[in-house]
Amino acid sequence: MSQWVGVVLFVVAILVVVLVHESGHFAFAKAFGIKVEEFFVGFGPRLWSVRRGETEYGVKALPFGGYVRIAGMNPFQEPTPEELPRTFGAKPAWQRATVIAAGPVTHFVMALLILAAFHAAIGAPSGRRPVIEGVEATLNGRPSPAAEAGFAAGDRIVALDGTPVGSTDRFIAYTRSHVGRPIRITVVRAGRELTLTATPVLSKVPGEKEPVGRLGVTLGEGRERLSPLTAVGRAGVETADTATAVVSHLGDVFGPGALKRMGQLLVGSTERRVNDPTSIIGATQLAGEAVKAGAWDFLIGLLVVFNIFVGILNLVPLPPLDGGHLAVLAYEKVRRHRPDPRKLIPLTTVVAGFIIVYALMVSYLDIVKPLPSPFR
């Protein structure tokens, strides 16, 4: 399938993510009787809009986000006495917190639903013997050992030199330790067992410093479809595990070491690594390559990680993020009064400026130094 199909699919998915995030804020504001003045996808010049009731809905030119304008959320706008009962600030703290948190929470719900749908429709990794998902035609400019031996997509690997193999990791470790030595590989194809012989050769792998032993195959685990209930349960566990991993790696994205590496990438000849931070531009490129390679599980994983990262980032307790608004509410609850919004302007400006500059730097790198492709 064309790489551009993947690009378009991912862009559409991002717009859906933005729409659902803002819909979370919108739905709870409406449910609590708070006036919502605008609901827009995108920023910048207005492309299209329509008014329905008291709310204007529309699309703007730059599809890098979206927003809902809720009456009373801007502390510098003075509502009229008639508007006051339906403003954000007039509602109880728990309702205001729910409206704010609803946006980030939608990302975790979307991640769970994406995983659950994939596990139910396509299947979840069974943890059983590895399956060949693709065979590379060449390695190092010559026919790959796998192609020469006659491997085919769909072959299930059951044994290496007569010893049963139970995992992808075992297969990779064995081929890397047998460079230059023939391996008898038993596979099951269309219900029949075949034994093929291939000799691993040294070849570069993205993310590895040195060449490693390879045959030229793309591996996956066997999949089994899950019942809807089981799929939701498994997706819930995977969503929680991914969220924990994202939190533990935030320092790798925004910490001092990450910023130092960013400087080296921008001004030096340092090459990018597979696990370096990427922007929407880089993620879209990866999505296109994933679809072209038929790696739908990679695309699903990319969408899941994107959702969880955005959800967690939005919960960081700094303005202007949603977490910053929640922190202000917590301050109000503890101190029994609202903080002076003018004192928050410098912090808000610094945080917003940092996020914008960081995003621009990573976007620039994604254009001039794209991430190494995991599919080559």
mmCIF file of C-alpha atoms in Angstrom:
data_model
loop_
_atom_site.group_PDB
_atom_site.id
_atom_site.type_symbol
_atom_site.label_atom_id
_atom_site.label_comp_id
_atom_site.label_asym_id
_atom_site.label_seq_id
_atom_site.Cartn_x
_atom_site.Cartn_y
_atom_site.Cartn_z
ATOM 1 C CA MET A 1 0.000 0.000 0.000
ATOM 2 C CA SER A 2 1.202 3.506 -0.783
ATOM 3 C CA GLN A 3 3.130 5.447 1.842
ATOM 4 C CA TRP A 4 0.843 8.421 1.201
ATOM 5 C CA VAL A 5 -2.137 6.358 2.326
ATOM 6 C CA GLY A 6 -0.452 5.971 5.708
ATOM 7 C CA VAL A 7 0.324 9.683 5.865
ATOM 8 C CA VAL A 8 -3.298 10.613 5.130
ATOM 9 C CA LEU A 9 -4.624 8.029 7.597
ATOM 10 C CA PHE A 10 -2.377 9.331 10.368
ATOM 11 C CA VAL A 11 -3.255 12.983 9.719
ATOM 12 C CA VAL A 12 -6.958 12.102 9.813
ATOM 13 C CA ALA A 13 -6.364 10.154 13.036
ATOM 14 C CA ILE A 14 -4.630 13.171 14.611
ATOM 15 C CA LEU A 15 -7.555 15.417 13.677
ATOM 16 C CA VAL A 16 -9.941 12.885 15.229
ATOM 17 C CA VAL A 17 -7.813 12.851 18.398
ATOM 18 C CA VAL A 18 -8.005 16.665 18.592
ATOM 19 C CA LEU A 19 -11.749 16.587 17.957
ATOM 20 C CA VAL A 20 -12.367 14.004 20.681
ATOM 21 C CA HIS A 21 -10.140 15.861 23.189
ATOM 22 C CA GLU A 22 -12.046 19.097 22.721
ATOM 23 C CA SER A 23 -15.337 17.194 22.704
ATOM 24 C CA GLY A 24 -14.503 15.997 26.218
ATOM 25 C CA HIS A 25 -14.255 19.577 27.480
ATOM 26 C CA PHE A 26 -17.314 20.568 25.437
ATOM 27 C CA ALA A 27 -19.594 17.725 26.543
ATOM 28 C CA PHE A 28 -19.047 18.197 30.266
ATOM 29 C CA ALA A 29 -19.286 21.982 30.037
ATOM 30 C CA LYS A 30 -22.656 21.588 28.329
ATOM 31 C CA ALA A 31 -23.727 18.930 30.845
ATOM 32 C CA PHE A 32 -23.042 21.320 33.735
ATOM 33 C CA GLY A 33 -24.849 24.213 32.056
ATOM 34 C CA ILE A 34 -21.723 26.219 31.217
ATOM 35 C CA LYS A 35 -21.932 28.354 28.099
ATOM 36 C CA VAL A 36 -19.575 27.266 25.294
ATOM 37 C CA GLU A 37 -18.962 30.112 22.865
ATOM 38 C CA GLU A 38 -16.707 28.425 20.256
ATOM 39 C CA PHE A 39 -15.601 24.921 19.223
ATOM 40 C CA PHE A 40 -12.845 24.976 16.587
ATOM 41 C CA VAL A 41 -10.433 22.443 15.119
ATOM 42 C CA GLY A 42 -7.164 24.123 14.126
ATOM 43 C CA PHE A 43 -5.715 27.575 14.687
ATOM 44 C CA GLY A 44 -5.128 30.672 12.584
ATOM 45 C CA PRO A 45 -7.406 32.018 9.841
ATOM 46 C CA ARG A 46 -10.962 30.704 9.819
ATOM 47 C CA LEU A 47 -11.783 28.407 6.884
ATOM 48 C CA TRP A 48 -15.360 27.537 7.742
ATOM 49 C CA SER A 49 -17.773 28.022 10.609
ATOM 50 C CA VAL A 50 -21.437 27.705 11.470
ATOM 51 C CA ARG A 51 -23.420 28.818 14.497
ATOM 52 C CA ARG A 52 -25.745 26.364 16.210
ATOM 53 C CA GLY A 53 -27.528 27.871 19.164
ATOM 54 C CA GLU A 54 -25.065 29.775 21.350
ATOM 55 C CA THR A 55 -21.962 27.973 20.015
ATOM 56 C CA GLU A 56 -19.961 28.645 16.851
ATOM 57 C CA TYR A 57 -18.399 25.502 15.334
ATOM 58 C CA GLY A 58 -15.657 25.632 12.722
ATOM 59 C CA VAL A 59 -12.323 24.742 11.165
ATOM 60 C CA LYS A 60 -9.208 26.917 10.985
ATOM 61 C CA ALA A 61 -6.274 26.791 8.597
ATOM 62 C CA LEU A 62 -3.525 25.271 10.777
ATOM 63 C CA PRO A 63 -4.456 21.716 11.852
ATOM 64 C CA PHE A 64 -2.119 21.646 14.862
ATOM 65 C CA GLY A 65 -4.721 21.403 17.586
ATOM 66 C CA GLY A 66 -8.061 22.852 18.517
ATOM 67 C CA TYR A 67 -9.932 24.613 21.273
ATOM 68 C CA VAL A 68 -13.262 25.272 22.930
ATOM 69 C CA ARG A 69 -13.942 28.758 24.268
ATOM 70 C CA ILE A 70 -15.818 28.344 27.535
ATOM 71 C CA ALA A 71 -17.468 31.396 29.055
ATOM 72 C CA GLY A 72 -15.594 32.602 32.126
ATOM 73 C CA MET A 73 -12.373 30.630 31.624
ATOM 74 C CA ASN A 74 -10.549 33.797 30.608
ATOM 75 C CA PRO A 75 -10.141 35.631 33.944
ATOM 76 C CA PHE A 76 -9.562 38.934 32.148
ATOM 77 C CA GLN A 77 -13.023 38.937 30.548
ATOM 78 C CA GLU A 78 -15.768 40.405 32.722
ATOM 79 C CA PRO A 79 -19.103 38.609 32.219
ATOM 80 C CA THR A 80 -22.381 40.490 32.379
ATOM 81 C CA PRO A 81 -24.694 39.824 35.363
ATOM 82 C CA GLU A 82 -26.961 37.812 33.037
ATOM 83 C CA GLU A 83 -24.070 35.602 31.849
ATOM 84 C CA LEU A 84 -22.503 35.073 35.282
ATOM 85 C CA PRO A 85 -24.543 32.011 36.413
ATOM 86 C CA ARG A 86 -23.488 30.112 33.270
ATOM 87 C CA THR A 87 -19.776 30.934 33.413
ATOM 88 C CA PHE A 88 -17.007 28.506 34.282
ATOM 89 C CA GLY A 89 -16.057 30.323 37.485
ATOM 90 C CA ALA A 90 -19.599 30.227 38.846
ATOM 91 C CA LYS A 91 -19.640 26.427 39.009
ATOM 92 C CA PRO A 92 -18.472 24.228 41.912
ATOM 93 C CA ALA A 93 -14.799 23.229 41.901
ATOM 94 C CA TRP A 94 -15.577 19.566 41.179
ATOM 95 C CA GLN A 95 -17.519 20.489 38.039
ATOM 96 C CA ARG A 96 -14.742 22.780 36.829
ATOM 97 C CA ALA A 97 -12.157 20.044 37.482
ATOM 98 C CA THR A 98 -14.269 17.530 35.556
ATOM 99 C CA VAL A 99 -14.562 19.856 32.551
ATOM 100 C CA ILE A 100 -10.784 20.385 32.509
ATOM 101 C CA ALA A 101 -9.812 16.740 33.081
ATOM 102 C CA ALA A 102 -12.266 15.427 30.489
ATOM 103 C CA GLY A 103 -9.959 16.454 27.628
ATOM 104 C CA PRO A 104 -6.814 14.574 28.718
ATOM 105 C CA VAL A 105 -8.819 11.573 29.929
ATOM 106 C CA THR A 106 -10.236 11.056 26.432
ATOM 107 C CA HIS A 107 -6.722 10.198 25.219
ATOM 108 C CA PHE A 108 -6.447 7.243 27.594
ATOM 109 C CA VAL A 109 -9.939 6.095 26.636
ATOM 110 C CA MET A 110 -9.056 6.339 22.930
ATOM 111 C CA ALA A 111 -5.827 4.372 23.465
ATOM 112 C CA LEU A 112 -7.764 1.644 25.255
ATOM 113 C CA LEU A 113 -10.485 1.489 22.579
ATOM 114 C CA ILE A 114 -7.948 1.402 19.719
ATOM 115 C CA LEU A 115 -6.107 -1.510 21.343
ATOM 116 C CA ALA A 116 -9.316 -3.346 22.231
ATOM 117 C CA ALA A 117 -10.689 -3.015 18.684
ATOM 118 C CA PHE A 118 -7.388 -4.218 17.194
ATOM 119 C CA HIS A 119 -7.189 -7.213 19.556
ATOM 120 C CA ALA A 120 -10.786 -8.195 18.820
ATOM 121 C CA ALA A 121 -10.693 -7.661 15.041
ATOM 122 C CA ILE A 122 -7.091 -8.543 14.095
ATOM 123 C CA GLY A 123 -5.797 -10.351 17.152
ATOM 124 C CA ALA A 124 -3.399 -9.900 20.039
ATOM 125 C CA PRO A 125 0.134 -11.360 20.168
ATOM 126 C CA SER A 126 -0.280 -14.926 21.363
ATOM 127 C CA GLY A 127 3.206 -15.212 22.846
ATOM 128 C CA ARG A 128 3.732 -18.328 20.747
ATOM 129 C CA ARG A 129 6.251 -19.155 18.056
ATOM 130 C CA PRO A 130 7.381 -16.300 15.796
ATOM 131 C CA VAL A 131 5.852 -15.769 12.366
ATOM 132 C CA ILE A 132 7.647 -14.322 9.330
ATOM 133 C CA GLU A 133 5.766 -11.179 8.304
ATOM 134 C CA GLY A 134 8.052 -10.214 5.430
ATOM 135 C CA VAL A 135 11.185 -11.295 3.551
ATOM 136 C CA GLU A 136 13.750 -8.706 2.452
ATOM 137 C CA ALA A 137 14.876 -9.213 -1.134
ATOM 138 C CA THR A 138 18.427 -7.988 -0.479
ATOM 139 C CA LEU A 139 20.916 -7.429 2.333
ATOM 140 C CA ASN A 140 24.159 -5.531 1.761
ATOM 141 C CA GLY A 141 23.338 -5.266 -1.940
ATOM 142 C CA ARG A 142 23.026 -9.044 -2.429
ATOM 143 C CA PRO A 143 20.088 -11.463 -2.237
ATOM 144 C CA SER A 144 19.225 -11.968 1.425
ATOM 145 C CA PRO A 145 19.822 -15.394 2.999
ATOM 146 C CA ALA A 146 16.088 -15.682 3.684
ATOM 147 C CA ALA A 147 15.178 -14.937 0.064
ATOM 148 C CA GLU A 148 17.753 -17.424 -1.232
ATOM 149 C CA ALA A 149 16.493 -20.112 1.167
ATOM 150 C CA GLY A 150 12.890 -19.670 0.043
ATOM 151 C CA PHE A 151 11.220 -18.254 3.154
ATOM 152 C CA ALA A 152 7.770 -16.718 2.673
ATOM 153 C CA ALA A 153 5.513 -14.393 4.613
ATOM 154 C CA GLY A 154 3.263 -16.405 6.920
ATOM 155 C CA ASP A 155 5.846 -19.102 7.712
ATOM 156 C CA ARG A 156 5.649 -20.034 11.405
ATOM 157 C CA ILE A 157 9.099 -20.850 12.818
ATOM 158 C CA VAL A 158 8.987 -23.956 15.010
ATOM 159 C CA ALA A 159 12.604 -25.126 15.342
ATOM 160 C CA LEU A 160 16.241 -24.064 14.881
ATOM 161 C CA ASP A 161 18.688 -26.887 14.149
ATOM 162 C CA GLY A 162 16.121 -29.313 15.523
ATOM 163 C CA THR A 163 15.555 -27.417 18.789
ATOM 164 C CA PRO A 164 12.042 -25.978 19.314
ATOM 165 C CA VAL A 165 11.913 -22.179 19.350
ATOM 166 C CA GLY A 166 9.262 -20.488 21.463
ATOM 167 C CA SER A 167 9.819 -16.779 20.997
ATOM 168 C CA THR A 168 10.998 -14.046 18.660
ATOM 169 C CA ASP A 169 13.809 -13.130 21.073
ATOM 170 C CA ARG A 170 15.144 -16.691 20.939
ATOM 171 C CA PHE A 171 15.182 -16.635 17.126
ATOM 172 C CA ILE A 172 16.985 -13.270 17.002
ATOM 173 C CA ALA A 173 19.584 -14.338 19.569
ATOM 174 C CA TYR A 174 20.255 -17.576 17.691
ATOM 175 C CA THR A 175 20.725 -15.936 14.292
ATOM 176 C CA ARG A 176 23.014 -13.278 15.769
ATOM 177 C CA SER A 177 25.219 -15.926 17.352
ATOM 178 C CA HIS A 178 25.507 -17.993 14.150
ATOM 179 C CA VAL A 179 26.968 -15.535 11.635
ATOM 180 C CA GLY A 180 28.537 -17.490 8.767
ATOM 181 C CA ARG A 181 27.142 -20.805 10.007
ATOM 182 C CA PRO A 182 24.229 -22.531 8.246
ATOM 183 C CA ILE A 183 21.061 -22.913 10.328
ATOM 184 C CA ARG A 184 18.404 -25.529 9.628
ATOM 185 C CA ILE A 185 15.126 -23.727 10.230
ATOM 186 C CA THR A 186 11.890 -25.686 10.456
ATOM 187 C CA VAL A 187 8.748 -23.779 9.531
ATOM 188 C CA VAL A 188 5.074 -24.593 9.152
ATOM 189 C CA ARG A 189 3.581 -23.371 5.863
ATOM 190 C CA ALA A 190 -0.039 -24.055 4.931
ATOM 191 C CA GLY A 191 -0.154 -26.870 7.477
ATOM 192 C CA ARG A 192 3.024 -28.605 6.243
ATOM 193 C CA GLU A 193 6.420 -28.676 7.928
ATOM 194 C CA LEU A 194 9.405 -27.589 5.831
ATOM 195 C CA THR A 195 13.069 -27.389 6.751
ATOM 196 C CA LEU A 196 15.031 -24.614 5.063
ATOM 197 C CA THR A 197 18.713 -23.792 5.437
ATOM 198 C CA ALA A 198 20.030 -20.241 5.647
ATOM 199 C CA THR A 199 23.307 -18.659 6.764
ATOM 200 C CA PRO A 200 23.130 -15.352 8.720
ATOM 201 C CA VAL A 201 25.274 -12.470 7.438
ATOM 202 C CA LEU A 202 26.390 -9.295 9.181
ATOM 203 C CA SER A 203 24.112 -6.363 8.406
ATOM 204 C CA LYS A 204 23.250 -3.011 9.957
ATOM 205 C CA VAL A 205 20.064 -2.655 11.986
ATOM 206 C CA PRO A 206 18.556 0.774 12.843
ATOM 207 C CA GLY A 207 19.364 1.614 16.449
ATOM 208 C CA GLU A 208 22.345 -0.775 16.664
ATOM 209 C CA LYS A 209 25.898 0.587 16.644
ATOM 210 C CA GLU A 210 27.475 -2.510 15.088
ATOM 211 C CA PRO A 211 26.317 -4.890 12.337
ATOM 212 C CA VAL A 212 24.551 -8.009 13.623
ATOM 213 C CA GLY A 213 23.743 -11.421 12.232
ATOM 214 C CA ARG A 214 20.622 -11.334 10.076
ATOM 215 C CA LEU A 215 18.717 -13.472 7.610
ATOM 216 C CA GLY A 216 16.581 -10.684 6.153
ATOM 217 C CA VAL A 217 13.178 -11.415 7.646
ATOM 218 C CA THR A 218 10.643 -9.288 9.490
ATOM 219 C CA LEU A 219 9.221 -11.178 12.436
ATOM 220 C CA GLY A 220 5.943 -10.989 14.281
ATOM 221 C CA GLU A 221 4.231 -13.096 16.877
ATOM 222 C CA GLY A 222 1.281 -15.275 16.092
ATOM 223 C CA ARG A 223 -2.003 -13.530 16.842
ATOM 224 C CA GLU A 224 -5.283 -14.733 18.266
ATOM 225 C CA ARG A 225 -8.573 -12.865 18.222
ATOM 226 C CA LEU A 226 -9.960 -12.057 21.649
ATOM 227 C CA SER A 227 -13.551 -11.771 22.785
ATOM 228 C CA PRO A 228 -14.675 -8.150 23.254
ATOM 229 C CA LEU A 229 -14.551 -8.413 27.057
ATOM 230 C CA THR A 230 -11.112 -10.048 27.066
ATOM 231 C CA ALA A 231 -9.870 -7.519 24.499
ATOM 232 C CA VAL A 232 -10.955 -4.598 26.711
ATOM 233 C CA GLY A 233 -9.291 -6.151 29.769
ATOM 234 C CA ARG A 234 -6.029 -6.747 27.949
ATOM 235 C CA ALA A 235 -6.149 -3.289 26.366
ATOM 236 C CA GLY A 236 -6.624 -1.755 29.818
ATOM 237 C CA VAL A 237 -3.492 -3.448 31.133
ATOM 238 C CA GLU A 238 -1.477 -2.435 28.052
ATOM 239 C CA THR A 239 -2.716 1.167 28.283
ATOM 240 C CA ALA A 240 -1.655 1.358 31.937
ATOM 241 C CA ASP A 241 1.751 -0.195 31.144
ATOM 242 C CA THR A 242 2.309 2.229 28.265
ATOM 243 C CA ALA A 243 1.322 5.211 30.421
ATOM 244 C CA THR A 244 3.807 4.113 33.091
ATOM 245 C CA ALA A 245 6.549 3.776 30.472
ATOM 246 C CA VAL A 246 5.771 7.216 29.003
ATOM 247 C CA VAL A 247 5.937 8.869 32.438
ATOM 248 C CA SER A 248 9.247 7.168 33.212
ATOM 249 C CA HIS A 249 10.710 8.434 29.924
ATOM 250 C CA LEU A 250 9.551 12.063 30.104
ATOM 251 C CA GLY A 251 13.042 12.961 31.305
ATOM 252 C CA ASP A 252 14.447 11.445 28.107
ATOM 253 C CA VAL A 253 12.327 13.944 26.159
ATOM 254 C CA PHE A 254 12.507 17.128 28.233
ATOM 255 C CA GLY A 255 15.380 16.564 30.692
ATOM 256 C CA PRO A 256 18.791 18.309 30.642
ATOM 257 C CA GLY A 257 20.392 15.380 28.824
ATOM 258 C CA ALA A 258 17.697 15.453 26.155
ATOM 259 C CA LEU A 259 18.125 19.196 25.639
ATOM 260 C CA LYS A 260 21.906 18.789 25.368
ATOM 261 C CA ARG A 261 21.448 16.093 22.730
ATOM 262 C CA MET A 262 18.971 18.333 20.922
ATOM 263 C CA GLY A 263 21.662 21.004 20.670
ATOM 264 C CA GLN A 264 24.175 18.468 19.325
ATOM 265 C CA LEU A 265 21.694 17.324 16.685
ATOM 266 C CA LEU A 266 20.897 20.880 15.639
ATOM 267 C CA VAL A 267 24.441 22.237 15.305
ATOM 268 C CA GLY A 268 26.610 19.151 14.865
ATOM 269 C CA SER A 269 26.910 16.062 12.709
ATOM 270 C CA THR A 270 25.354 13.780 15.336
ATOM 271 C CA GLU A 271 23.054 11.200 13.765
ATOM 272 C CA ARG A 272 19.565 10.637 15.113
ATOM 273 C CA ARG A 273 18.574 7.425 16.845
ATOM 274 C CA VAL A 274 15.354 5.451 16.524
ATOM 275 C CA ASN A 275 14.322 6.386 20.082
ATOM 276 C CA ASP A 276 14.935 10.141 19.710
ATOM 277 C CA PRO A 277 11.890 12.419 20.221
ATOM 278 C CA THR A 278 9.845 13.089 17.117
ATOM 279 C CA SER A 279 7.199 15.613 16.096
ATOM 280 C CA ILE A 280 3.913 15.245 14.251
ATOM 281 C CA ILE A 281 5.975 15.485 11.045
ATOM 282 C CA GLY A 282 8.227 12.581 12.037
ATOM 283 C CA ALA A 283 5.345 10.495 13.367
ATOM 284 C CA THR A 284 3.468 11.023 10.107
ATOM 285 C CA GLN A 285 6.529 9.890 8.132
ATOM 286 C CA LEU A 286 6.769 6.751 10.291
ATOM 287 C CA ALA A 287 3.055 6.080 9.810
ATOM 288 C CA GLY A 288 3.461 6.270 6.041
ATOM 289 C CA GLU A 289 6.410 3.866 6.094
ATOM 290 C CA ALA A 290 4.512 1.485 8.386
ATOM 291 C CA VAL A 291 1.553 1.274 6.005
ATOM 292 C CA LYS A 292 3.868 0.830 3.016
ATOM 293 C CA ALA A 293 5.590 -2.053 4.839
ATOM 294 C CA GLY A 294 2.273 -3.554 5.930
ATOM 295 C CA ALA A 295 3.214 -3.085 9.602
ATOM 296 C CA TRP A 296 -0.259 -2.263 10.871
ATOM 297 C CA ASP A 297 0.626 -3.249 14.423
ATOM 298 C CA PHE A 298 3.354 -0.562 14.374
ATOM 299 C CA LEU A 299 0.821 2.020 13.186
ATOM 300 C CA ILE A 300 -1.601 1.042 15.945
ATOM 301 C CA GLY A 301 1.200 1.247 18.507
ATOM 302 C CA LEU A 302 2.157 4.687 17.199
ATOM 303 C CA LEU A 303 -1.411 5.949 17.635
ATOM 304 C CA VAL A 304 -1.627 4.479 21.128
ATOM 305 C CA VAL A 305 1.669 6.007 22.288
ATOM 306 C CA PHE A 306 0.742 9.353 20.701
ATOM 307 C CA ASN A 307 -2.571 9.425 22.563
ATOM 308 C CA ILE A 308 -1.050 8.495 25.895
ATOM 309 C CA PHE A 309 1.831 10.966 25.521
ATOM 310 C CA VAL A 310 -0.548 13.827 24.709
ATOM 311 C CA GLY A 311 -2.813 12.843 27.604
ATOM 312 C CA ILE A 312 0.050 12.788 30.102
ATOM 313 C CA LEU A 313 1.622 15.985 28.748
ATOM 314 C CA ASN A 314 -1.709 17.779 29.140
ATOM 315 C CA LEU A 315 -1.854 16.712 32.793
ATOM 316 C CA VAL A 316 1.515 18.270 33.690
ATOM 317 C CA PRO A 317 0.574 20.842 36.386
ATOM 318 C CA LEU A 318 1.830 23.916 34.541
ATOM 319 C CA PRO A 319 -0.241 26.572 32.756
ATOM 320 C CA PRO A 320 -1.431 26.794 30.014
ATOM 321 C CA LEU A 321 -1.803 22.983 30.013
ATOM 322 C CA ASP A 322 -4.970 21.375 31.372
ATOM 323 C CA GLY A 323 -2.937 20.160 34.325
ATOM 324 C CA GLY A 324 -2.056 23.778 35.068
ATOM 325 C CA HIS A 325 -5.746 24.668 35.299
ATOM 326 C CA LEU A 326 -6.244 21.712 37.654
ATOM 327 C CA ALA A 327 -3.326 22.947 39.775
ATOM 328 C CA VAL A 328 -4.971 26.387 40.018
ATOM 329 C CA LEU A 329 -8.195 24.730 41.177
ATOM 330 C CA ALA A 330 -6.262 22.756 43.800
ATOM 331 C CA TYR A 331 -4.630 25.985 45.008
ATOM 332 C CA GLU A 332 -8.054 27.627 45.208
ATOM 333 C CA LYS A 333 -9.424 24.701 47.223
ATOM 334 C CA VAL A 334 -6.541 24.733 49.716
ATOM 335 C CA ARG A 335 -6.102 28.506 50.083
ATOM 336 C CA ARG A 336 -9.821 29.346 49.862
ATOM 337 C CA HIS A 337 -9.246 32.007 47.222
ATOM 338 C CA ARG A 338 -8.274 32.184 43.582
ATOM 339 C CA PRO A 339 -4.713 33.159 42.611
ATOM 340 C CA ASP A 340 -4.139 36.480 40.899
ATOM 341 C CA PRO A 341 -4.194 35.575 37.163
ATOM 342 C CA ARG A 342 -1.717 38.368 36.413
ATOM 343 C CA LYS A 343 0.924 36.553 38.480
ATOM 344 C CA LEU A 344 0.490 33.435 36.339
ATOM 345 C CA ILE A 345 1.160 35.234 33.050
ATOM 346 C CA PRO A 346 5.008 34.987 33.206
ATOM 347 C CA LEU A 347 4.909 31.248 33.974
ATOM 348 C CA THR A 348 2.287 30.636 31.297
ATOM 349 C CA THR A 349 4.379 32.535 28.749
ATOM 350 C CA VAL A 350 7.551 30.598 29.599
ATOM 351 C CA VAL A 351 5.844 27.183 29.453
ATOM 352 C CA ALA A 352 4.001 27.951 26.210
ATOM 353 C CA GLY A 353 7.171 29.391 24.674
ATOM 354 C CA PHE A 354 9.213 26.330 25.656
ATOM 355 C CA ILE A 355 6.663 23.931 24.168
ATOM 356 C CA ILE A 356 6.447 25.901 20.912
ATOM 357 C CA VAL A 357 10.235 26.252 20.512
ATOM 358 C CA TYR A 358 10.822 22.591 21.390
ATOM 359 C CA ALA A 359 8.174 21.459 18.895
ATOM 360 C CA LEU A 360 9.701 23.654 16.173
ATOM 361 C CA MET A 361 13.206 22.275 16.827
ATOM 362 C CA VAL A 362 12.051 18.653 16.676
ATOM 363 C CA SER A 363 9.991 19.393 13.559
ATOM 364 C CA TYR A 364 13.058 20.942 11.920
ATOM 365 C CA LEU A 365 15.106 17.840 12.741
ATOM 366 C CA ASP A 366 12.379 15.604 11.326
ATOM 367 C CA ILE A 367 12.755 17.477 8.035
ATOM 368 C CA VAL A 368 16.560 17.767 7.772
ATOM 369 C CA LYS A 369 17.562 14.668 9.795
ATOM 370 C CA PRO A 370 14.664 12.204 9.682
ATOM 371 C CA LEU A 371 14.616 9.353 12.178
ATOM 372 C CA PRO A 372 16.151 6.125 10.825
ATOM 373 C CA SER A 373 13.396 3.955 9.438
ATOM 374 C CA PRO A 374 12.638 0.770 11.405
ATOM 375 C CA PHE A 375 11.521 -0.838 8.135
ATOM 376 C CA ARG A 376 14.818 -0.790 6.212
#
